Coordinates of C-alpha atoms and ligand atoms in Angstrom, one line a residue:
X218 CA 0.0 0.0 0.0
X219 CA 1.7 3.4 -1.1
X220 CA -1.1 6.0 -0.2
X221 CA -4.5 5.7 1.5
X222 CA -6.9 5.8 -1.0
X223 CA -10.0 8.1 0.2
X224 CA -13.2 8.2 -2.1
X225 CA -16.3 10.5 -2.1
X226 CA -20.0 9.7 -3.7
X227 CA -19.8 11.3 -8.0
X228 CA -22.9 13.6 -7.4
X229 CA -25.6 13.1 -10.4
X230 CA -24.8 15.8 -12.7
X231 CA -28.8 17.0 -13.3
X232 CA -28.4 19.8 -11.6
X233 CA -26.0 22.4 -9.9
X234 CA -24.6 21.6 -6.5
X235 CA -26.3 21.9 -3.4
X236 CA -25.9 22.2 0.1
X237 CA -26.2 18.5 0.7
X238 CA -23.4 17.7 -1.5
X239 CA -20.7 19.6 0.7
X240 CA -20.7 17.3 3.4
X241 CA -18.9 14.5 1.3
X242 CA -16.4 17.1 0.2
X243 CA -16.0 18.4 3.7
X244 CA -15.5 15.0 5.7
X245 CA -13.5 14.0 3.0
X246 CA -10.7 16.7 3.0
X247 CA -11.0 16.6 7.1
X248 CA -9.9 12.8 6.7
X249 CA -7.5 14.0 4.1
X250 CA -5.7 16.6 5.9
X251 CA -5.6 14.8 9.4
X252 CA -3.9 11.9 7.4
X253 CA -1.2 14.6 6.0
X254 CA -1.0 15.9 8.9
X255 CA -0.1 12.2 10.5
X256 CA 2.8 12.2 7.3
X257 CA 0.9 10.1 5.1
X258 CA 0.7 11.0 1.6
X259 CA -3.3 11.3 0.3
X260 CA -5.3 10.0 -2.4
X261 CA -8.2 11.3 -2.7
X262 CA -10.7 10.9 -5.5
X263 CA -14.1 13.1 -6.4
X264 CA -16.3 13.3 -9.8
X265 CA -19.8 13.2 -11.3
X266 CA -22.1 10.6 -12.1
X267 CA -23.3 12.0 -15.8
X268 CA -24.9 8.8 -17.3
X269 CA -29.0 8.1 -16.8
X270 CA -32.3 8.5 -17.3
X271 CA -32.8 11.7 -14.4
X272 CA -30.0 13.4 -16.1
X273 CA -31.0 12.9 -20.1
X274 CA -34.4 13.9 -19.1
X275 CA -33.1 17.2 -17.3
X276 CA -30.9 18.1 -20.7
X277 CA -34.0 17.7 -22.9
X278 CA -36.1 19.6 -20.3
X279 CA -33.9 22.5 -21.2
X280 CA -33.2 21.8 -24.9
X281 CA -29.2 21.6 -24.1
X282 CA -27.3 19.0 -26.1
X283 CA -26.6 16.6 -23.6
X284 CA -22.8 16.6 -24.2
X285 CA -22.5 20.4 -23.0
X286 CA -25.4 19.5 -19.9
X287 CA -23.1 17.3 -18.5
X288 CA -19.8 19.1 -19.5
X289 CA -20.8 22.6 -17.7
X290 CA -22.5 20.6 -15.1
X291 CA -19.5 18.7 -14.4
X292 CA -17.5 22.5 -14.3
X293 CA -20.1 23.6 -11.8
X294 CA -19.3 20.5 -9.2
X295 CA -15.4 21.0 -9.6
X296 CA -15.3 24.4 -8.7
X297 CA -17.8 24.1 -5.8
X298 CA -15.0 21.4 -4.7
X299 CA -12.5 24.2 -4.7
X300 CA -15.2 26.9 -3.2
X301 CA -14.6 24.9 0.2
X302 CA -11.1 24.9 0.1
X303 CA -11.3 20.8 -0.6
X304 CA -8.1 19.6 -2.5
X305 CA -8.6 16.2 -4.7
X306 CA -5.8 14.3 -6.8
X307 CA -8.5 12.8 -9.2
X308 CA -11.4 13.8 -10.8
X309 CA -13.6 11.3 -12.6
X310 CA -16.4 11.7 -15.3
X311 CA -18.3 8.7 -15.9
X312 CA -18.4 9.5 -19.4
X313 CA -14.5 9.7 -19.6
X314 CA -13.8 7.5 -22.2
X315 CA -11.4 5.0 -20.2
X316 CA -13.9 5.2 -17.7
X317 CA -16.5 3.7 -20.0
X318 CA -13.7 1.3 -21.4
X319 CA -13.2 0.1 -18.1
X320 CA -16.6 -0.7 -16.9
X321 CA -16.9 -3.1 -20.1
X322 CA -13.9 -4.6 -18.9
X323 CA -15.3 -5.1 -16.1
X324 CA -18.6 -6.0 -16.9
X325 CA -17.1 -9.1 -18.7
X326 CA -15.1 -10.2 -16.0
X327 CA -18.1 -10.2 -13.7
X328 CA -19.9 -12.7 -16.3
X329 CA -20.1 -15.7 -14.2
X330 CA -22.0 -13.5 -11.9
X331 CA -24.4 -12.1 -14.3
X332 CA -27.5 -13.3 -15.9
X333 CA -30.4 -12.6 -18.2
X334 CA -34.2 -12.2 -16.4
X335 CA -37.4 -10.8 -16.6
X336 CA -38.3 -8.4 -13.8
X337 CA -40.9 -7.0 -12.4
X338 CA -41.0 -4.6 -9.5
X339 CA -41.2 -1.4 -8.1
X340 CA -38.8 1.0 -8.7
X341 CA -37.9 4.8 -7.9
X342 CA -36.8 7.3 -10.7
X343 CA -35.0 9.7 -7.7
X344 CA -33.4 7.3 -6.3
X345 CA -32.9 5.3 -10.1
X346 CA -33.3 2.1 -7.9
X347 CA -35.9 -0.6 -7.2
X348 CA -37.2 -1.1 -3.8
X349 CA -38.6 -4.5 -2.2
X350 CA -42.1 -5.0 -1.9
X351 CA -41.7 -4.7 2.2
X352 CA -40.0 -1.3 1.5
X353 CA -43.0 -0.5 -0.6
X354 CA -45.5 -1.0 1.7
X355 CA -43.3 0.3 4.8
X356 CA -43.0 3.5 2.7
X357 CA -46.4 3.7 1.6
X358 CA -45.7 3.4 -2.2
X359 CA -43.6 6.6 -2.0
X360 CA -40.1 6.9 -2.1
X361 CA -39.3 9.0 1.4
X362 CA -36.3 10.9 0.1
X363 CA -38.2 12.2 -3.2
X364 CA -41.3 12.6 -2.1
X365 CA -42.8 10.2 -5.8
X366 CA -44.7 7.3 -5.8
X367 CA -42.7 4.2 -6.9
X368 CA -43.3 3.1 -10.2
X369 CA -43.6 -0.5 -11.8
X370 CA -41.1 -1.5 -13.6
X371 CA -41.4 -4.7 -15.9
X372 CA -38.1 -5.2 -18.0
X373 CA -35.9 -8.1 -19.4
X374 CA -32.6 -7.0 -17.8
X375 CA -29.3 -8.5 -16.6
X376 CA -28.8 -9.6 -13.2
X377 CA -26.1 -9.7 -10.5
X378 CA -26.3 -12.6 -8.8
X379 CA -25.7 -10.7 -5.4
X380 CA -26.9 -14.5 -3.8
X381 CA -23.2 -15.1 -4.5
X382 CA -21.8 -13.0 -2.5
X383 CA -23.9 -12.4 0.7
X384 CA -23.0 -14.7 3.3
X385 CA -19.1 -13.5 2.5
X386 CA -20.5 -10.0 2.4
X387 CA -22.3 -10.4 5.7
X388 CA -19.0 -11.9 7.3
X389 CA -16.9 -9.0 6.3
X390 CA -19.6 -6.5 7.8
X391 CA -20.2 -8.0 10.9
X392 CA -16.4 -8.9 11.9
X393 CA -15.3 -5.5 10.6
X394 CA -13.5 -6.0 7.5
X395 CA -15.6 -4.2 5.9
X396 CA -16.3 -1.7 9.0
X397 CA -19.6 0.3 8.4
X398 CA -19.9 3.8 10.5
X399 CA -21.8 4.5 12.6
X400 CA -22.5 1.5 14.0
X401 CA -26.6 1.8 14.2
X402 CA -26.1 2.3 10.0
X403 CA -24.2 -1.4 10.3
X404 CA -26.9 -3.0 12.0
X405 CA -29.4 -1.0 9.9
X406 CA -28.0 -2.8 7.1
X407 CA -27.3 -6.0 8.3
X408 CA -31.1 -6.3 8.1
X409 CA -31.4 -5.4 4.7
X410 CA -28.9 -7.6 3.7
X411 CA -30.9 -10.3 4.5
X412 CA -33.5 -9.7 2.2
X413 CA -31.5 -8.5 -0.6
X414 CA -32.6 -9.6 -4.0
X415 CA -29.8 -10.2 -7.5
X416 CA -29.7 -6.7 -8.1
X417 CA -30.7 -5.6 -11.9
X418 CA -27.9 -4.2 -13.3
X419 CA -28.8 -3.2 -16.7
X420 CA -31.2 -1.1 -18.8
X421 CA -33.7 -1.9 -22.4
X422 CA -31.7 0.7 -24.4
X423 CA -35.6 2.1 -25.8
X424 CA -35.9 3.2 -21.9
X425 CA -32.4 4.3 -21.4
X426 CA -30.0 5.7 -24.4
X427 CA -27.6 7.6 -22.3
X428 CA -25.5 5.1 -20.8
X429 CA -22.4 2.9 -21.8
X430 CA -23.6 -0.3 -23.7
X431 CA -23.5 -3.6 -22.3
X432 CA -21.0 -5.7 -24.0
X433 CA -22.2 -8.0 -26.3
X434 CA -25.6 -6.5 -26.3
X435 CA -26.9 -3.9 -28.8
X436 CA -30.2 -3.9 -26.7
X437 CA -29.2 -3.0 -22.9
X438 CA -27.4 -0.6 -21.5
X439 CA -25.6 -0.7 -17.7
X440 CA -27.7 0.2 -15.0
X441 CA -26.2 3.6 -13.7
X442 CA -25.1 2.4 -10.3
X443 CA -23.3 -0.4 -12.0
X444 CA -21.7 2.8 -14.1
X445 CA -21.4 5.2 -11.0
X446 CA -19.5 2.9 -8.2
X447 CA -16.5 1.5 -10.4
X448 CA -15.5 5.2 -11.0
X449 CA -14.0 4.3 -7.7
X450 CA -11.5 1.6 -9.3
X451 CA -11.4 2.6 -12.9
X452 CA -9.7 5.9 -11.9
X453 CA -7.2 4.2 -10.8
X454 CA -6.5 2.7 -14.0
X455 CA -8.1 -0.9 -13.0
X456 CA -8.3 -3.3 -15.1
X457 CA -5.3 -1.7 -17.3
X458 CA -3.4 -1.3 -14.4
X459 CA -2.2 -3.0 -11.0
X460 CA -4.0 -0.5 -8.2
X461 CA -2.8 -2.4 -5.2
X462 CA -0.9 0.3 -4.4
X463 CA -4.3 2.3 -3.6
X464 CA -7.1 -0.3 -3.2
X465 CA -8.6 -1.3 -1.3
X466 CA -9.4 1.8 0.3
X467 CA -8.6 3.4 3.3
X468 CA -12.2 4.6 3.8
X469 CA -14.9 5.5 1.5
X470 CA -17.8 8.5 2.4
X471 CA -21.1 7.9 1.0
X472 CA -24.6 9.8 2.8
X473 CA -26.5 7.6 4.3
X474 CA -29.3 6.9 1.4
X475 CA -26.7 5.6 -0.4
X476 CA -24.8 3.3 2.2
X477 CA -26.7 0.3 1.5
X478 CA -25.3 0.5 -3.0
X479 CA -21.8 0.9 -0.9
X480 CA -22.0 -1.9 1.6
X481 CA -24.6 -4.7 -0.7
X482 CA -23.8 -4.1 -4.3
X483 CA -20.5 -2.8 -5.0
X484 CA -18.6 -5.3 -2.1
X485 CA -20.3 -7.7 -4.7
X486 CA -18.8 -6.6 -7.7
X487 CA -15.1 -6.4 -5.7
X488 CA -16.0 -9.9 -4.5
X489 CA -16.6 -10.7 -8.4
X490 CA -13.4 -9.6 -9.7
X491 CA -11.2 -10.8 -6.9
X492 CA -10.8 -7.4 -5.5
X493 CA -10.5 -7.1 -1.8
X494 CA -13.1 -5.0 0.2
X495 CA -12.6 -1.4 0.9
X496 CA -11.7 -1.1 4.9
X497 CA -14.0 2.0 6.0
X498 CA -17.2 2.9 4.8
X499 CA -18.2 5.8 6.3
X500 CA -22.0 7.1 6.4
X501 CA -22.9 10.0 7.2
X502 CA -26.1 12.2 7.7
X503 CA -28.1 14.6 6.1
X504 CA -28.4 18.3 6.0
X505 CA -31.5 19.7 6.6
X506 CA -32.8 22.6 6.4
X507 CA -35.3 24.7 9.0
X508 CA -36.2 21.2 10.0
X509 CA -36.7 19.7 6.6
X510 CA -35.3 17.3 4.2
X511 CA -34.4 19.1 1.1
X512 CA -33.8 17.3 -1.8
X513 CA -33.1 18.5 -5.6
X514 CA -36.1 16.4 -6.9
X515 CA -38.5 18.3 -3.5
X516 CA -37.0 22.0 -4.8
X517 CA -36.3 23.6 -1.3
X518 CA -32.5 23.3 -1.2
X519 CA -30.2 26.3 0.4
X520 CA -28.0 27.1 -1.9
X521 CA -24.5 27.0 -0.5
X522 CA -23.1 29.6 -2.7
X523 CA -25.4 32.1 -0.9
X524 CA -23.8 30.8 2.7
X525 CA -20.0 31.0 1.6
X526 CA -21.0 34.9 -0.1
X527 CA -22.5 35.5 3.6
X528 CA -19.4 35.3 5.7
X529 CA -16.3 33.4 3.9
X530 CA -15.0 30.1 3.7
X531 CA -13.6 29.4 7.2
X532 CA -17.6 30.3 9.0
X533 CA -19.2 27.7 6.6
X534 CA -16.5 24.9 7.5
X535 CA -16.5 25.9 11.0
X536 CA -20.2 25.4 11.2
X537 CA -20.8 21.9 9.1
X538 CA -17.5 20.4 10.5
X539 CA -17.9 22.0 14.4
X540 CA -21.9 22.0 14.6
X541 CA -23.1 19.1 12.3
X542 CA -22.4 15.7 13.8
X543 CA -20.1 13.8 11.4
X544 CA -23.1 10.9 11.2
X545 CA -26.3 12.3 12.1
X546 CA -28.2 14.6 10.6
X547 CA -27.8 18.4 10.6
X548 CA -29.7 21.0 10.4
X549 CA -28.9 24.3 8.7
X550 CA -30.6 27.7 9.7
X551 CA -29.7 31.0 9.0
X552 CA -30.1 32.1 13.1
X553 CA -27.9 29.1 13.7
X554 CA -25.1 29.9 11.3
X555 CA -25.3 33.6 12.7
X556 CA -24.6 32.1 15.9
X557 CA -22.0 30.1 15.1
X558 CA -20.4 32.8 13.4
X559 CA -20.6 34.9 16.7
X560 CA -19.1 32.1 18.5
X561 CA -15.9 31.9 16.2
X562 CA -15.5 35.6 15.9
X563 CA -15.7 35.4 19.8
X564 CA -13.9 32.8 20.7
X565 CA -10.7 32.7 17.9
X566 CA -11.1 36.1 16.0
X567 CA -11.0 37.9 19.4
X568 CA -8.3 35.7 20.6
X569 CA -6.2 36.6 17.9
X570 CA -6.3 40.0 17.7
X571 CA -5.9 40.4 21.3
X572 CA -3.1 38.0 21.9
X573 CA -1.1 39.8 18.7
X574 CA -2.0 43.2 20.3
X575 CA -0.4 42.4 23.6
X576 CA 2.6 40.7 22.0
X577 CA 3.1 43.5 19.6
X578 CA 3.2 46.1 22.7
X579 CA 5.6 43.9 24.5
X580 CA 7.8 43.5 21.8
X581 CA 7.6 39.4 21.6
X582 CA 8.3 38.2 18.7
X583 CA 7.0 34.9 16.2
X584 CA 7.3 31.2 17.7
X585 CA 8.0 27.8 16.6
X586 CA 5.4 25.5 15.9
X587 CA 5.5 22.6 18.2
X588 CA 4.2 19.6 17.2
X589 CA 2.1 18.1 20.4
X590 CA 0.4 14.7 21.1
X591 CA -3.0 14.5 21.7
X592 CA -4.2 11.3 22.3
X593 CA -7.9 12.1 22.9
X594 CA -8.2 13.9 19.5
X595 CA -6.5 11.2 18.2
X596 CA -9.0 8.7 19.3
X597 CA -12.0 11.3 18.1
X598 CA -10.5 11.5 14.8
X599 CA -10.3 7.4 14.0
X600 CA -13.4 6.8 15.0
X601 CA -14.7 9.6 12.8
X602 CA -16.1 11.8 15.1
X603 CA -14.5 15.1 13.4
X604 CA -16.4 17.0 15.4
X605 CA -15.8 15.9 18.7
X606 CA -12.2 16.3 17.6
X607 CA -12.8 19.9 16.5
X608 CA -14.8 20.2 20.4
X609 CA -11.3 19.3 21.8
X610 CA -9.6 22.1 19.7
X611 CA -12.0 24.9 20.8
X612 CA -11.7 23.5 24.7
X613 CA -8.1 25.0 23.8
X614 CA -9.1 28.0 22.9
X615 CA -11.4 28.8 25.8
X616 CA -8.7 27.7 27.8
X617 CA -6.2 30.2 26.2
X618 CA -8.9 32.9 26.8
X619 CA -9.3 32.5 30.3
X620 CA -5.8 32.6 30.9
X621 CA -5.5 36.1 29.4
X622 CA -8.2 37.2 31.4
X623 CA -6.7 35.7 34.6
X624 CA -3.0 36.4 34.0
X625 CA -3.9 40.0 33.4
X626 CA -0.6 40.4 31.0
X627 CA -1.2 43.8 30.3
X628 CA -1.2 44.7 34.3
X629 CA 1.6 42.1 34.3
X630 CA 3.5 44.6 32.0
X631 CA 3.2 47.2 34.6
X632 CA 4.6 45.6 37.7
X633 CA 6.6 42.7 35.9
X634 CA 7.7 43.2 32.0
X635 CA 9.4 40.3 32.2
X636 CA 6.7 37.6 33.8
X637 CA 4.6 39.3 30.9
X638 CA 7.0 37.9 28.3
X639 CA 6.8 34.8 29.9
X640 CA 3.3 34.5 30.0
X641 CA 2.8 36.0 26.5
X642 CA 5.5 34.0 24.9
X643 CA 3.6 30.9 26.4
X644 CA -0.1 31.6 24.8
X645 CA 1.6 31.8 21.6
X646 CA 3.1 28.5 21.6
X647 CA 0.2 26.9 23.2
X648 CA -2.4 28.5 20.5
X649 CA 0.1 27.6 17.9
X650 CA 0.1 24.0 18.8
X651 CA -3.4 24.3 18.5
X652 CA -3.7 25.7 15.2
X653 CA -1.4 23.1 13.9
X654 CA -4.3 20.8 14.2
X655 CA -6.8 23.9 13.3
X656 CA -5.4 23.3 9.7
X657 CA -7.1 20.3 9.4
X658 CA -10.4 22.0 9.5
X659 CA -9.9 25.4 8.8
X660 CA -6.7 25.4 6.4
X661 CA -7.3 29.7 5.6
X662 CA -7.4 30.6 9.0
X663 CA -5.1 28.4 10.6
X664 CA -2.3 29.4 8.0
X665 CA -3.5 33.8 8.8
X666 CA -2.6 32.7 12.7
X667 CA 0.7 30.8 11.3
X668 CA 1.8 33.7 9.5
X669 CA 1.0 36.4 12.6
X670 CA 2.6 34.4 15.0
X671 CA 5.6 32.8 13.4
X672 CA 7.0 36.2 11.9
X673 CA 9.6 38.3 13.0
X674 CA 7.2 40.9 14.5
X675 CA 4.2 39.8 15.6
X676 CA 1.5 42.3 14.8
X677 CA -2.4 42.0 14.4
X678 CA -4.1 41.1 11.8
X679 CA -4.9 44.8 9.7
X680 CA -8.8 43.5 10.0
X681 CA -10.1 41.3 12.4
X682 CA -10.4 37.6 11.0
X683 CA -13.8 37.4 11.2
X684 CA -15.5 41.2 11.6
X685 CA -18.9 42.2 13.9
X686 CA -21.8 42.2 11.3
Ligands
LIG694 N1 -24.8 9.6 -8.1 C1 -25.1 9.0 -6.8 C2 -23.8 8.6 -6.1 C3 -23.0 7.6 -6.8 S1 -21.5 7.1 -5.9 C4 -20.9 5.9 -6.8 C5 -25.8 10.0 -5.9 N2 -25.7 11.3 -6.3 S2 -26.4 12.5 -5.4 O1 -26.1 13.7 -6.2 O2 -27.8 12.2 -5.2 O3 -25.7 12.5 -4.0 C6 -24.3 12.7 -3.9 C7 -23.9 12.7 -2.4 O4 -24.5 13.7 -1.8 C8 -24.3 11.4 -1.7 O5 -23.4 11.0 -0.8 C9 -25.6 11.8 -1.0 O6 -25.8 11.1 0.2 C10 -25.2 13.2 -0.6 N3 -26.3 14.1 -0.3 C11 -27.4 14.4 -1.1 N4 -28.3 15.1 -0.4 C12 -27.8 15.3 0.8 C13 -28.2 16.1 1.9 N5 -29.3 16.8 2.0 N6 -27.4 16.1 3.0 C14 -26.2 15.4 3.0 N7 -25.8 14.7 2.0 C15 -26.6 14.6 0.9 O7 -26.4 9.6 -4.9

């Protein structure tokens, strides 16, 4: 193994990102840069999932060829990437040529898996996925996450023959090979498992055009998941190349309506070409917002480009990564992200500006960074609870503030210039060990208190970091 490998779900590309869509990004990059910051080199891969029924439909909504709908859709989703400050090695396209090359490739090595049947069932276009009949009636006939009634769906498709597969499937999931968080999603699954049908896995081409054609057969095309979830391998070269190196990954971040394509159907395909299973899967929750699901398909989603205009970069990660549990669901307000705002512009921006002040009146000048063990944020951080990681960080930080306020260093400067250098030269190593690990989540701000407190001179910031409304 050279470099963990890190994956994030390719967002379909039928629309322009949305609120939702940055917590992959974000949990991603956290895992990314705390790995960095361990000394391991990253890998970590992002995309779009551009073949589909959901998506041709959207292009000929809008009369857009559906070449340039998926080309300046696919724009749109890399540079939101880079709006929150999120660094990938790869980007993947599902219409990539080699992609599509690949997923033949792979298609045919699954063979012994696969097999021709007629299905009936019920099936939602949101979700582009059939549900069982106990789903259906649990659910009520509609699908919960897009608000349609399930359709029927009677086709003469290809099958995985996921049968093959389960018991080793359910081994891996239950002893941890495969280790599903959070642990309630595991169990959550475990039960679905059990009743887990072959899995379709391709399309009549007269209901689907826009896909990549199943070898061999003029007629089908691949069932877009099929498509979607070996972007993971393929852009790593497999099967042209040897990706041992990489796979299997170190951990792989899907939301939670997803999880069960990541834990059932694709540990089926790697179990069908001899690949091993990915170590982590990591689910997480969703963002709500005011209390409600928002989905593209339901039409009430925030959009995030407004949020980042609002205040910046650093008070939109600070929120999702410091007030959104890493695995349950979150909920967005504007009052709460006005708050939370407050709180870092309280807590850090006030912190900095006060502590340079004082230093730059005493004359102390930039320290070294010391690297310092935390074992507790340690711990937080592997089980990926990033935000109980960032909770130790900010106990630092109020620590740090009530130590100005007790040891008075501006009185100290009066009676004992000396102790005040002390004192002072010791809140700026302490906050600079700190923001050493501050860089995993806020990489901007952490680098602004770097650069005042490393230089020569330390002297405040010219504006605060984060400024009163
Ligand atoms: N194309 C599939 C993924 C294929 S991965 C091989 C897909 N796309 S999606 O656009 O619907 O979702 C992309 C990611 O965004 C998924 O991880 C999904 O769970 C996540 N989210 C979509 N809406 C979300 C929220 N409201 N909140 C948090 N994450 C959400 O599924």
């Amino acid at each position: 193994m050279k470099e963990p490998y890190i994956t994030t779900a390719i967002p379909y590309v039928n629309g322009k990102p949305h609120l939702g869509h940055a917590m992959d990004y974000l949990l991603a990059d956290t895992l990314r840069r705390y790995m960095m910051y361990c000394g391991k080199k990253v890998r970590l891969q992002a995309g779009t999932d551009e073949h589909g029924n959901k998506i041709f439909k959207k292009a000929a909504e809008q009369g857009v060829d559906i070449q340039d709908f998926v080309d300046q859709n696919a724009l749109k989703f890399q540079d939101f990437i880079h709006s929150l400050g999120v660094e990938y090695t790869d980007f993947i396209r599902t219409t990539d040529p080699d992609h599509e090359r690949r997923c033949q490739a792979i298609w045919e090595k699954l063979s012994d898996h696969i097999y021709k049947d007629k299905y009936e069932g019920w099936y939602c276009e949101g979700c582009e996925g059939y549900v069982t009949d106990k789903e259906y009636e649990d659910n009520h006939g509609e699908c919960p996450d897009h608000k349609k009634p399930y359709i029927k769906l009677s086709e003469e498709n290809y099958y995985l023959r996921i049968s093959d597969f389960k018991e080793r499937i359910r081994e891996a999931i239950e002893t941890d090979e495969l280790k599903i968080t959070p642990v309630f999603r595991k169990k959550e699954f475990l039960n679905l498992l059990k009743d887990m049908p072959d899995v379709s896995i391709s399309r009549p081409k007269e209901q689907v055009e826009w896909g990549i054609p199943v070898p061999g057969d003029d007629s089908q095309v691949m069932y877009v998941w099929i498509d979607a979830l070996s972007n993971y391998i393929t852009i790593l070269g497999y099967p042209d190349k040897d990706i041992s190196d990489y796979w299997p990954a170190h951990t792989q971040i899907v939301g939670k309506d997803i999880l069960r394509f990541h834990a059932g159907i694709w540990p089926a395909m790697l179990l069908g070409l001899d690949l091993p299973l990915s170590h982590n899967l990591l689910a997480h929750g969703f963002v709500t917002v005011n209390g409600e699901k928002m989905s593209k398909s339901i039409g009430n989603v925030v959009d995030p480009v407004e949020i980042l205009d609002k205040h910046g970069l650093t008070p939109f990660r600070y929120f999702f990564l410091r007030h959104a549990s890493t695995t349950d669901d979150a909920d967005f307000t504007w009052d709460k992200y006005e708050a939370s705002y407050n709180e870092l512009a309280n807590d850090l921006g006030n912190l900095v500006q006060r502590l340079a002040t004082l230093c730059k009146k005493n004359s102390i000048s930039g320290q070294k960074v010391e690297k310092r063990e935390n074992p507790d944020f340690d711990a937080r951080m592997e089980k990926y609870e990033f935000n109980f990681a960032f909770d130790i960080l900010w106990e630092g930080i109020a620590e740090l503030n009530k130590r100005i306020d007790a040891e008075k260093p501006w009185a100290l400067a009066k009676t004992d210039p000396e102790k005040a250098k002390e004192v002072l030269t010791k809140l700026v190593v302490d906050l600079l060990a700190i923001n050493d690990r501050l860089a995993i989540f806020l990489p901007d701000t952490a680098k602004q208190i770097a650069d005042v407190f490393t230089a020569t001179e330390i002297q405040p910031p010219a504006t605060p970091l984060f400024p009163k409304n």
